[in-house]
Coordinates of C-alpha atoms and ligand atoms in Angstrom, one line a residue:
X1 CA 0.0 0.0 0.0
X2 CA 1.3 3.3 -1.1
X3 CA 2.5 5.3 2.1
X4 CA 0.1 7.8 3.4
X5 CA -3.3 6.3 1.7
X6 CA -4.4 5.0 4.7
X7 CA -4.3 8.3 6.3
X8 CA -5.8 10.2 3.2
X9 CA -8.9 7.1 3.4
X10 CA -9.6 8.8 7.2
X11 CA -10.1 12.3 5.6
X12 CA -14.0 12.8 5.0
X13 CA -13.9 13.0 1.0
X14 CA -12.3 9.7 0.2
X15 CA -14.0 8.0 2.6
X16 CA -17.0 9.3 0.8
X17 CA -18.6 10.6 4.7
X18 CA -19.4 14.6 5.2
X19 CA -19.3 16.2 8.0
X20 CA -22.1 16.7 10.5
X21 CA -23.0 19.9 9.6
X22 CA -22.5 19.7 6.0
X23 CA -25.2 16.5 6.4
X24 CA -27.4 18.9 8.1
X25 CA -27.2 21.3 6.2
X26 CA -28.0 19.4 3.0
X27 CA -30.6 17.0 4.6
X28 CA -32.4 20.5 5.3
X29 CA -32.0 21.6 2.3
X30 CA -33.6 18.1 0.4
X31 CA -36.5 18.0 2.9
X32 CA -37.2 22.0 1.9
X33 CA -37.3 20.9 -1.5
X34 CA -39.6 18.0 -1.1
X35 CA -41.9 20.2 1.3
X36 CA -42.0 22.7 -1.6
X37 CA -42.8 20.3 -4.3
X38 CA -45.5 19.2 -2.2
X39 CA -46.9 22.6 -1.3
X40 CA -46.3 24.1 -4.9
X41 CA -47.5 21.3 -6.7
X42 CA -51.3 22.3 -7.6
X43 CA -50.0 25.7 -8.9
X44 CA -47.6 24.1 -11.5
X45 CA -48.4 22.7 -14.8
X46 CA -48.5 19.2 -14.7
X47 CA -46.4 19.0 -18.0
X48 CA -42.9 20.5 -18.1
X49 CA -42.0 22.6 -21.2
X50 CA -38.5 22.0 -22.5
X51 CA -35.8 21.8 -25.2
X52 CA -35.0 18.0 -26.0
X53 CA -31.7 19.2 -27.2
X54 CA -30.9 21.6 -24.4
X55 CA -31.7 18.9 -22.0
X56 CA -29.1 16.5 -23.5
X57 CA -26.5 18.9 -23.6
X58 CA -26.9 19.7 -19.8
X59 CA -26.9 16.1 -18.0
X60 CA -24.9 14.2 -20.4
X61 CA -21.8 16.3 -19.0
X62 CA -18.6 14.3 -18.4
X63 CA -18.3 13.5 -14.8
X64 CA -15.3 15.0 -13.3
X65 CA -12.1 13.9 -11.7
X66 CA -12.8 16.4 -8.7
X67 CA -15.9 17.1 -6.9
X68 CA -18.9 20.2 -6.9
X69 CA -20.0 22.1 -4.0
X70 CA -23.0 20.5 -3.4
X71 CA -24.9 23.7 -3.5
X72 CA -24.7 23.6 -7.3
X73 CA -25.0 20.1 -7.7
X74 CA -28.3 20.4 -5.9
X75 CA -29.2 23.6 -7.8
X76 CA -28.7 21.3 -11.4
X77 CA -31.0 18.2 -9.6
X78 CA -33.3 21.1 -9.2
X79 CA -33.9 23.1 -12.5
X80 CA -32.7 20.3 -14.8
X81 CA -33.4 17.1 -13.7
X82 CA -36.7 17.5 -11.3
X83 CA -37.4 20.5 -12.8
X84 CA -37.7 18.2 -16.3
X85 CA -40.7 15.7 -14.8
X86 CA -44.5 14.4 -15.7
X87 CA -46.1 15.1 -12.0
X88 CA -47.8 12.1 -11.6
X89 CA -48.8 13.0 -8.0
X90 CA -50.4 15.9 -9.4
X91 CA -54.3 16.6 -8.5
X92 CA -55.3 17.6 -12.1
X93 CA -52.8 14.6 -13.2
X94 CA -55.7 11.8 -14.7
X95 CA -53.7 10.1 -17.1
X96 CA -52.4 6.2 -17.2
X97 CA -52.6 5.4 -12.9
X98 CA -51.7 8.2 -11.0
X99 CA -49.1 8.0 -8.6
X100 CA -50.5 10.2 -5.7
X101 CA -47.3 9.6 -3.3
X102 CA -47.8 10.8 0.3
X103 CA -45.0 12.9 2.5
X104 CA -45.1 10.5 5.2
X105 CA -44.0 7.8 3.1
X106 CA -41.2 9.5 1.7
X107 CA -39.8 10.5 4.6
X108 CA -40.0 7.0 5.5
X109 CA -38.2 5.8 2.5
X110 CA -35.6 8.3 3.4
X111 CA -34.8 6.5 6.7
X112 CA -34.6 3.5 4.8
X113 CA -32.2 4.6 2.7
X114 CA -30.5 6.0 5.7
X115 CA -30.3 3.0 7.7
X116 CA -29.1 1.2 4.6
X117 CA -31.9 -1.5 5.7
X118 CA -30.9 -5.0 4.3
X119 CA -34.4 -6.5 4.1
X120 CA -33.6 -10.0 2.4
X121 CA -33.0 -12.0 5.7
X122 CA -34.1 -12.4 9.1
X123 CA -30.6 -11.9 10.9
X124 CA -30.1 -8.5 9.2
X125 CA -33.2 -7.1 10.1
X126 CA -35.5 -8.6 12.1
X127 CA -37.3 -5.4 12.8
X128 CA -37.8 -4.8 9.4
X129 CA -39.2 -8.1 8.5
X130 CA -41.5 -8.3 11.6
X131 CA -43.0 -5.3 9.7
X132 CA -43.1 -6.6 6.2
X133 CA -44.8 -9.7 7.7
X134 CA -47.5 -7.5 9.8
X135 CA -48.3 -5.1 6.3
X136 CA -48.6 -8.8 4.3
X137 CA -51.3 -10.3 6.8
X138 CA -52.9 -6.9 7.2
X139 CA -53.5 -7.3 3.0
X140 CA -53.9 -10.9 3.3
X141 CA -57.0 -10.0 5.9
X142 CA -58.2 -7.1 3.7
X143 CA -58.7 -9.7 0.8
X144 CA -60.1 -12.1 3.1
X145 CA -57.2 -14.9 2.1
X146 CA -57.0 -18.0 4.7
X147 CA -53.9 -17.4 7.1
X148 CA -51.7 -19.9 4.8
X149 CA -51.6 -16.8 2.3
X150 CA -48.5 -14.7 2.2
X151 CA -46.5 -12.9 0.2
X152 CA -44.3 -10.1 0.0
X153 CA -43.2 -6.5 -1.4
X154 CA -41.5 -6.1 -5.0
X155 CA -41.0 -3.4 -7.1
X156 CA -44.3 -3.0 -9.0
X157 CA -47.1 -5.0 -10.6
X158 CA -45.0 -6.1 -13.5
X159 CA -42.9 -8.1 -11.0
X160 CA -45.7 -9.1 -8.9
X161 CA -47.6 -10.6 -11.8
X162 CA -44.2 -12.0 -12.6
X163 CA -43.6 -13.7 -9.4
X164 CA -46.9 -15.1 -9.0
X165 CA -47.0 -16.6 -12.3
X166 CA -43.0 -17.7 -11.3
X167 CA -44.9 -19.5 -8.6
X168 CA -47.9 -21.4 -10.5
X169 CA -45.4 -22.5 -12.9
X170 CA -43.3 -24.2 -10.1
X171 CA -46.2 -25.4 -8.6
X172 CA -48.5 -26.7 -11.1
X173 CA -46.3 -27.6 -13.8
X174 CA -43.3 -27.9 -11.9
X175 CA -41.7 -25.7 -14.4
X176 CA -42.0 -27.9 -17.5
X177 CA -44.2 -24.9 -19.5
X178 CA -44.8 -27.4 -22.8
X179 CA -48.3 -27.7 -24.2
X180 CA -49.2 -25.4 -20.9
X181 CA -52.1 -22.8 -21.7
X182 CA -52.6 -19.5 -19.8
X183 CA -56.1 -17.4 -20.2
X184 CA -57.0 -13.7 -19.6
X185 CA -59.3 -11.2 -21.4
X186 CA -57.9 -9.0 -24.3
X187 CA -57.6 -6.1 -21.4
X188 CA -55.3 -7.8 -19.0
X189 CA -52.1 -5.4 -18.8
X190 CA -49.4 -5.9 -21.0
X191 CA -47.0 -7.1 -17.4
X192 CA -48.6 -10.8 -17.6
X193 CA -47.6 -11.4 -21.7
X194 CA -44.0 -9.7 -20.9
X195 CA -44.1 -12.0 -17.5
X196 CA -45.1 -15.5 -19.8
X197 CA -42.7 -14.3 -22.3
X198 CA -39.6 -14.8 -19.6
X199 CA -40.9 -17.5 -18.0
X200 CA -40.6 -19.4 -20.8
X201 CA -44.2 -19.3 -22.4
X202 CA -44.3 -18.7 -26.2
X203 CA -47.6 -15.8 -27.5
X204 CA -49.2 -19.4 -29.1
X205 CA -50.0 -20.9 -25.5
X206 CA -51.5 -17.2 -23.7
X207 CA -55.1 -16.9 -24.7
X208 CA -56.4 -13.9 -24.7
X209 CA -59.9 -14.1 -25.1
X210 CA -61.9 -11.1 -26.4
X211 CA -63.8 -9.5 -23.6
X212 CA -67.6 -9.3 -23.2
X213 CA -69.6 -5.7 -23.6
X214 CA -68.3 -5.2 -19.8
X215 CA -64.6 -5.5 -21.3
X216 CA -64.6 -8.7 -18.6
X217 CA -63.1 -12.4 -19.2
X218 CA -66.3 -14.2 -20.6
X219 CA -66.7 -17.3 -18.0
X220 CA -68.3 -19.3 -21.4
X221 CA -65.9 -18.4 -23.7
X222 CA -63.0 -19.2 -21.2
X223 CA -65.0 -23.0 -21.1
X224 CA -65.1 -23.6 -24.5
X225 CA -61.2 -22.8 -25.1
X226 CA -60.1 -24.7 -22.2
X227 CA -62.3 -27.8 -23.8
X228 CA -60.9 -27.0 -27.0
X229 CA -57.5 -27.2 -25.8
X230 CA -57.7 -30.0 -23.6
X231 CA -59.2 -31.9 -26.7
X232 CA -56.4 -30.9 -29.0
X233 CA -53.5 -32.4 -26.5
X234 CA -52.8 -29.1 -24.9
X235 CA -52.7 -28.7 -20.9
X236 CA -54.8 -25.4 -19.2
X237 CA -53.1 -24.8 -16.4
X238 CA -53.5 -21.0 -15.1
X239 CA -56.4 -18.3 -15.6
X240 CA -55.0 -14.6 -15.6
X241 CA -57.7 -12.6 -14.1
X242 CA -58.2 -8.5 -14.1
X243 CA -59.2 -7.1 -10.6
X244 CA -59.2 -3.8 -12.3
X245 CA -57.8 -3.5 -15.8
X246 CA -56.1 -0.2 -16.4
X247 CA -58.1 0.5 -19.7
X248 CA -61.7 0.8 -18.2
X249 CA -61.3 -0.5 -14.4
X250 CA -63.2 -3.3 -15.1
X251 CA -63.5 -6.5 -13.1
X252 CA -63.6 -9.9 -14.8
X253 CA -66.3 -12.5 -12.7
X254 CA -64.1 -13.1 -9.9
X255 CA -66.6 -16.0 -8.4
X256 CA -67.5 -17.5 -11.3
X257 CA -64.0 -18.1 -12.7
X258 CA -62.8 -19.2 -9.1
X259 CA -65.6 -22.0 -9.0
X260 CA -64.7 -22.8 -12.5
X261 CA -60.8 -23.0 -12.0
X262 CA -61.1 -25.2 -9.1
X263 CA -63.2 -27.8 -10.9
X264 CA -61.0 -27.7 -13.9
X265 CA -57.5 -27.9 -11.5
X266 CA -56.3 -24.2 -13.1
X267 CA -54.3 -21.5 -10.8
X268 CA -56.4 -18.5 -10.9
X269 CA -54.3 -15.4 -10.6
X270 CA -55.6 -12.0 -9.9
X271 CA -53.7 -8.9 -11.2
X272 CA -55.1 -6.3 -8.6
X273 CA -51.9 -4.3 -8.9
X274 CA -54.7 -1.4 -10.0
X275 CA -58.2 -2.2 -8.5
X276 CA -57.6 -4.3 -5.2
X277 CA -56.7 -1.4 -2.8
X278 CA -60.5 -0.5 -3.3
X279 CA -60.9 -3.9 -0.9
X280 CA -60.7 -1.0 1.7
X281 CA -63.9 0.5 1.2
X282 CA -67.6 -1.5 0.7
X283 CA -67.7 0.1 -2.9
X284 CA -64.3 -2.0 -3.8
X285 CA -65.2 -5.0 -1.7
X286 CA -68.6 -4.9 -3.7
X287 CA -67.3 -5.1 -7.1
X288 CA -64.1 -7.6 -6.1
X289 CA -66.7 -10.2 -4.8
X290 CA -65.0 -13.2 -4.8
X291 CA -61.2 -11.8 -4.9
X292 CA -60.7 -14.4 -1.4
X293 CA -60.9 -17.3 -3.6
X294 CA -58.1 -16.8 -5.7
X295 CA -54.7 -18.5 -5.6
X296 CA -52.4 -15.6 -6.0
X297 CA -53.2 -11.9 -5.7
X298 CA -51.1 -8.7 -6.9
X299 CA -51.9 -5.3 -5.7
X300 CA -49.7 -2.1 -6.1
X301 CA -49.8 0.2 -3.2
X302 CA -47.9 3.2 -5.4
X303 CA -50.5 3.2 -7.4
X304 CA -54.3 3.5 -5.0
X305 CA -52.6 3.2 -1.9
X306 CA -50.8 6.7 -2.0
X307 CA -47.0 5.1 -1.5
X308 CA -44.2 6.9 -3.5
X309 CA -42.3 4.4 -6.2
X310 CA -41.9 1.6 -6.1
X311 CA -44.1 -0.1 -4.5
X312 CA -46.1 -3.4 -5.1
X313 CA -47.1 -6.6 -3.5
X314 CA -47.8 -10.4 -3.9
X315 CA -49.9 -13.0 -2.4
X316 CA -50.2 -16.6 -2.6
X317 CA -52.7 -18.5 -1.3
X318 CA -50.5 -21.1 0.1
X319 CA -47.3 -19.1 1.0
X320 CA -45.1 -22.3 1.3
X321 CA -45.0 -22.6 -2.9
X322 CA -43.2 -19.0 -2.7
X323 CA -40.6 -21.0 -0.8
X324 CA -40.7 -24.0 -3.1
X325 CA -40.3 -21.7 -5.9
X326 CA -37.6 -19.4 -4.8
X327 CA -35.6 -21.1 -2.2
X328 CA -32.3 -21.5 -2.9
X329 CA -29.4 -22.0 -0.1
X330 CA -25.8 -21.5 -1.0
X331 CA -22.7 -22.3 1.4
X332 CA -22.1 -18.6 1.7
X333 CA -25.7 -18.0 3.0
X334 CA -26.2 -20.9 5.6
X335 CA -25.9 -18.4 8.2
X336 CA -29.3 -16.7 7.7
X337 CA -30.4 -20.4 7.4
X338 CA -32.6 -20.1 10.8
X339 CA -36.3 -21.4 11.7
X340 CA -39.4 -21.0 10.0
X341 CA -40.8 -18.7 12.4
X342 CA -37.8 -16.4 11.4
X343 CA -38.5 -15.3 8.0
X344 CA -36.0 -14.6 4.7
X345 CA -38.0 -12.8 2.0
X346 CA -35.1 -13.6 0.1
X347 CA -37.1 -17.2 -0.1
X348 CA -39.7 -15.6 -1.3
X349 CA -39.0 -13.8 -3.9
X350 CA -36.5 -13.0 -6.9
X351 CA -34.0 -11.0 -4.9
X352 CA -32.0 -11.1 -2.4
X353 CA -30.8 -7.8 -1.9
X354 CA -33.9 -5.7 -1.3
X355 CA -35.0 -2.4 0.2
X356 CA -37.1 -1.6 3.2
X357 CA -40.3 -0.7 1.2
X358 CA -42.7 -2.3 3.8
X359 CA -41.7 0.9 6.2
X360 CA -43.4 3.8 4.2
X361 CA -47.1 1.6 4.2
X362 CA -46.6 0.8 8.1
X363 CA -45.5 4.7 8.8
X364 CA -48.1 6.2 6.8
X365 CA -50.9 3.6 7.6
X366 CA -49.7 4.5 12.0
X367 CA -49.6 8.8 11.1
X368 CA -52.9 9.1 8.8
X369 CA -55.0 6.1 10.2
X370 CA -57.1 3.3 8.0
X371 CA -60.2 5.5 8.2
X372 CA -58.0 8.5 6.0
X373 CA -56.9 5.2 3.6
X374 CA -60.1 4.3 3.2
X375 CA -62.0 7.6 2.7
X376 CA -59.0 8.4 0.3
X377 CA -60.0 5.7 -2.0
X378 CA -64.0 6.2 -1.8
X379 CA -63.2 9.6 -3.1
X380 CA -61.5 7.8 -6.0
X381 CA -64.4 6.4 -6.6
X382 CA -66.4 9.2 -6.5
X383 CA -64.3 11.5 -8.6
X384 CA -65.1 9.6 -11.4
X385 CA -68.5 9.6 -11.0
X386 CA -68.4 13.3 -11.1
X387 CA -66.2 13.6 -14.2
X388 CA -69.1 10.9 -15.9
X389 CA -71.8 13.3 -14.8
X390 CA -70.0 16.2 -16.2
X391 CA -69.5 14.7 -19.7
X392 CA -72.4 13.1 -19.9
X393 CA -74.0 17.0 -19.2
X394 CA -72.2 18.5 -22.1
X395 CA -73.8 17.8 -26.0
X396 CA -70.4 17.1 -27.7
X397 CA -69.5 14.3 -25.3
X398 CA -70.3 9.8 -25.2
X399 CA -69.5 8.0 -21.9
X400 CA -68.1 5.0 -23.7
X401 CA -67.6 3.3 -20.3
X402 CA -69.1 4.5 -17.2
X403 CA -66.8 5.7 -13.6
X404 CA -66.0 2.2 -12.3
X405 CA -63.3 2.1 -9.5
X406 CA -62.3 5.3 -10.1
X407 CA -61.7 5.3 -13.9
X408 CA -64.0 6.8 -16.8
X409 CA -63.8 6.4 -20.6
X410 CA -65.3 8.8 -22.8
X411 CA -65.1 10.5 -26.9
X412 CA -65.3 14.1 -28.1
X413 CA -68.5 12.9 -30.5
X414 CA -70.2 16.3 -31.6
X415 CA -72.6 15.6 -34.5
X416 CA -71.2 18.5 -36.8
X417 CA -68.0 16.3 -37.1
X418 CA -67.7 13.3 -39.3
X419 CA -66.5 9.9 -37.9
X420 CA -62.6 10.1 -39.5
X421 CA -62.5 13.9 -38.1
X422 CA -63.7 12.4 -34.5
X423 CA -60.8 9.9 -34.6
X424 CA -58.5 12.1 -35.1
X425 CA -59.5 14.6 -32.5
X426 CA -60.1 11.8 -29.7
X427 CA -56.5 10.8 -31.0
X428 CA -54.9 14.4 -31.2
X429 CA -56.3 15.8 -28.1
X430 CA -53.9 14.5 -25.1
X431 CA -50.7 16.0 -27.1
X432 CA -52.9 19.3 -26.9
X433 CA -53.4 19.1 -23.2
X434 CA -50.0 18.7 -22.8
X435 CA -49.3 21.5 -24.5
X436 CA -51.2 23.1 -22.4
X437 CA -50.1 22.3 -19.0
X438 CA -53.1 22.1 -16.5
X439 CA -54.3 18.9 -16.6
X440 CA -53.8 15.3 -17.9
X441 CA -55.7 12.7 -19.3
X442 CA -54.5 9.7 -21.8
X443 CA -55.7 7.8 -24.6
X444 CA -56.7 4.0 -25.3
X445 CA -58.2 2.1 -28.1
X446 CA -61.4 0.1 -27.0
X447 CA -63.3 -1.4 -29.6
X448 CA -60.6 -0.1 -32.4
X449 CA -61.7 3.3 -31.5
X450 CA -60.1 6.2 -29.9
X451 CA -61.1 6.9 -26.9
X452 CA -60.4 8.8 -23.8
X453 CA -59.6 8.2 -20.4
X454 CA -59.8 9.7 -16.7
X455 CA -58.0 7.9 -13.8
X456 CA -59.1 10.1 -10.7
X457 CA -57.5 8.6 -7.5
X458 CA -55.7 11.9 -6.1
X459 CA -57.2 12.3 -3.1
X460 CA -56.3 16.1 -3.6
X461 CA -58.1 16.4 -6.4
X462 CA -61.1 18.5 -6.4
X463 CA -64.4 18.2 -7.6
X464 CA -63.5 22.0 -9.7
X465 CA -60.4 20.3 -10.7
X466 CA -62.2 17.8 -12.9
X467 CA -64.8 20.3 -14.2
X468 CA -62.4 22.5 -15.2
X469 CA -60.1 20.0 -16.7
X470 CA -63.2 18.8 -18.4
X471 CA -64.6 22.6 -19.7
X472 CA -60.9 22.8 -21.1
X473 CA -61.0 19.5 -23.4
X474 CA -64.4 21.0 -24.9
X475 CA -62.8 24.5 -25.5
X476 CA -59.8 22.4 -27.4
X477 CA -61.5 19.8 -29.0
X478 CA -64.1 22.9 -30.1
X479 CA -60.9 24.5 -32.0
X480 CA -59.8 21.2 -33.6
X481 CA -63.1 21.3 -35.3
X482 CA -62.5 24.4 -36.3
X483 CA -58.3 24.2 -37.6
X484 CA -59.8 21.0 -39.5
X485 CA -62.4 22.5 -41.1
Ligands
LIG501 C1 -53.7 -3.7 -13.9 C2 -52.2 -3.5 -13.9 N1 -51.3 -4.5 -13.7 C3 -50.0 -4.4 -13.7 C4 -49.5 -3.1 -13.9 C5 -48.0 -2.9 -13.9 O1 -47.6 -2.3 -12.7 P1 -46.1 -1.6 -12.6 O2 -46.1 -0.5 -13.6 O3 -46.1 -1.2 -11.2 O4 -45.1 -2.6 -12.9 C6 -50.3 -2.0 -14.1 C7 -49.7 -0.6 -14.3 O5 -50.4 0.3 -14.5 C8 -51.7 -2.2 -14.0 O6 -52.6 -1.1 -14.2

């Protein structure tokens, strides 16, 4: 070792460490930030306005052998990078799922970062996991699963759906996937084809069946295929249900496809990475009748649940088959090898170095209360119903799908214009709302027509907040009309 390096390593830069008050100092100066971003928020656009090329030039700077104050580096996170963001937890932000984020959750993902908090293994952080364990049964109860159901918290729904169909693989098929059929609707979301597609499934054994007038799974149509198949050699084996699809909200017949999956020996999964957090109010548990019967469950809680990114969650019915699937015990781990009682999520899941995410639901679930969860996603709910009400009060504007757990679907369709000129303007209309800033909304294709979409599960949005996002897509689509014509 060169003389003197171990000396330099105890000076505060190289051993990448500041000083107390230099911490302080920019801790305070990050939280300001965030409190400002919260408190500014509804006065911004939603949008941010910028030069593609000017934006390149800025952050694709060499980095540099020596280092910045961090008042300037913080200054550049500021205008250029955050400045240069989509607010999804925006009030008057309706597009794709919002992400509504909550402070008391952030600053609960800060102290996770803080603490650094390993959260594969029982001997690094008990704490930790007695935590993740207690927010898993608390979902497990809220979906009314038996107590063999467990599960635990990923990244997202794209990994949820992933792990869960990881785990009916293994346990049904014990991972041979040949000849194996898997079922959904034509609206489950894109996450379960991409999830077949690396589990080893090829697009000719994942059905997607064309949904009914409800945009649900047809129970008789998903009979007939599964005879069809089982007559032509092939072997159903799992049933991809929507508890919520992200075009419409919809919910395919939860009951009537358990009932049927269990006579037939098919895994019924439920993607309620959208739709299940409604479970926490009567209107939810209404609509996702039958959601206790199914064998694996996934439900994001950054998307209705208010948690920043990223944030989702898995449950299996019978929470041994996550450890059948995943389990895996190398020399250099038999150390963490301790009792069941003493639980490694690293059995239960594709990683084994993972964050702290459970910490942000429990802090924010103690702070705010169930009663402000649930009330939270009633007004979801309810948004929607206003923003159908409004549209369905103006002349130039179809509900194509009604407000259904918290999402409404709708088409400029004033008589004066002709069919093609209504495509276009359905079509052309989001790129003008970004233009201008205040609001929202996104597009889909139901039916093979353009169509748009409200997703209203801010529970800061306000009821003048939809109306006026609403009175602003007339005014536009009004002067389409007119630049066509
Ligand atoms: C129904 C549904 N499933 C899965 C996903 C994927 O979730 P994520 O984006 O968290 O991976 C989404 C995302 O919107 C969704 O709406």
């Amino acid at each position: 070792m060169e003389e003197g390096l171990l000396m330099d390593t105890m000076q505060s830069d190289t051993a990448l460490q500041l000083s107390a008050e230099k911490m302080r100092e920019l801790g305070h100066q990050v939280v300001e930030m965030i409190i400002d971003h919260f408190e500014s928020l509804r006065n911004k656009p939603v949008s941010p306005k910028f030069d593609p090329e000017k934006l390149r030039a800025d952050l694709r700077e060499p980095l540099l052998e020596h280092g910045s104050p961090v008042e300037l580096v913080l200054q550049k996170v500021r205008q250029d990078i955050l400045g240069n963001i989509m607010h999804l937890d925006h009030p008057r932000f309706f597009a794709f799922v919002p992400g509504p984020s909550n402070f008391v959750s952030v600053m609960a993902d800060t102290l996770a970062a803080g603490f650094n908090v390993f959260a594969g293994t029982w001997l690094e952080a008990p704490g930790p996991t007695e935590v993740e364990l207690a927010m898993i049964d608390w979902f497990r109860q809220l979906c009314s699963l038996p107590d063999t159901a467990g599960g635990l918290f990923v990244s997202g729904g794209s990994v949820a759906n992933l792990t869960a169909l990881a785990v009916a693989r293994h346990s049904r098929l014990r991972d041979q996937v040949k000849d194996a059929v898997v079922y959904s609707s034509d609206q489950v979301h894109s996450s379960v084809e991409r999830g077949l597609r690396l589990l080893g499934f090829d697009r000719a054994q994942f059905r997607k069946l064309p949904s009914d007038d409800r945009f649900r799974l047809s129970l008789s149509d998903l009979q007939h295929e599964v005879a069809a198949d089982r007559a032509a050699g092939m072997i159903p084996f799992c049933v991809v249900a929507s508890a919520g699809t992200t075009n419409t909200g919809s919910v395919d017949p939860l009951s009537d496809l358990s009932r049927f999956c269990r006579e037939e020996g098919l895994w019924l999964h439920a993607d309620g990475a959208y739709g299940a957090s409604s479970m926490l109010c009567e209107e939810g548990r209404t609509i996702l009748r039958g959601i206790e019967d199914v064998d694996s469950l996934s439900l994001d809680p950054h998307k209705w649940l208010f948690q920043p990114y990223e944030m989702g969650c898995v449950l299996v019915r019978d929470r041994r088959q996550l450890k059948e699937t995943f389990h895996s015990m190398p020399e250099y781990l038999r150390d963490i090898d301790l009792s069941e009682e003493e639980v490694n999520f690293c059995d239960y899941g594709i990683q084994l170095t993972r964050s702290f995410r459970a910490l942000k639901l429990w802090m924010s679930l103690r702070v705010f209360g169930l009663r402000a969860f649930r009330e939270a996603v009633s007004r979801g709910i309810a948004l929607a119903e206003v923003a159908e009400e409004t549209l369905r009060s103006l002349p130039d504007w179809q509900i194509v799908t009604p407000a259904q757990l918290g999402i409404v679907t709708f088409r400029y369709s004033a008589s004066r214009c002709s069919p093609k000129e209504l495509e276009a303007i359905n079509q052309k209309i989001v790129a003008e709302m970004i233009k201008d800033g205040f609001s929202m909304v996104s597009s889909t294709v139901l039916r093979g027509q353009n169509v748009l979409r409200m997703c209203t599960i801010n529970p800061r949005t306000t009821e003048s907040d939809i109306g006026e996002t609403i009175q602003r897509l007339d005014r536009l689509c009004s002067k389409l009309t007119l630049e066509d014509k």
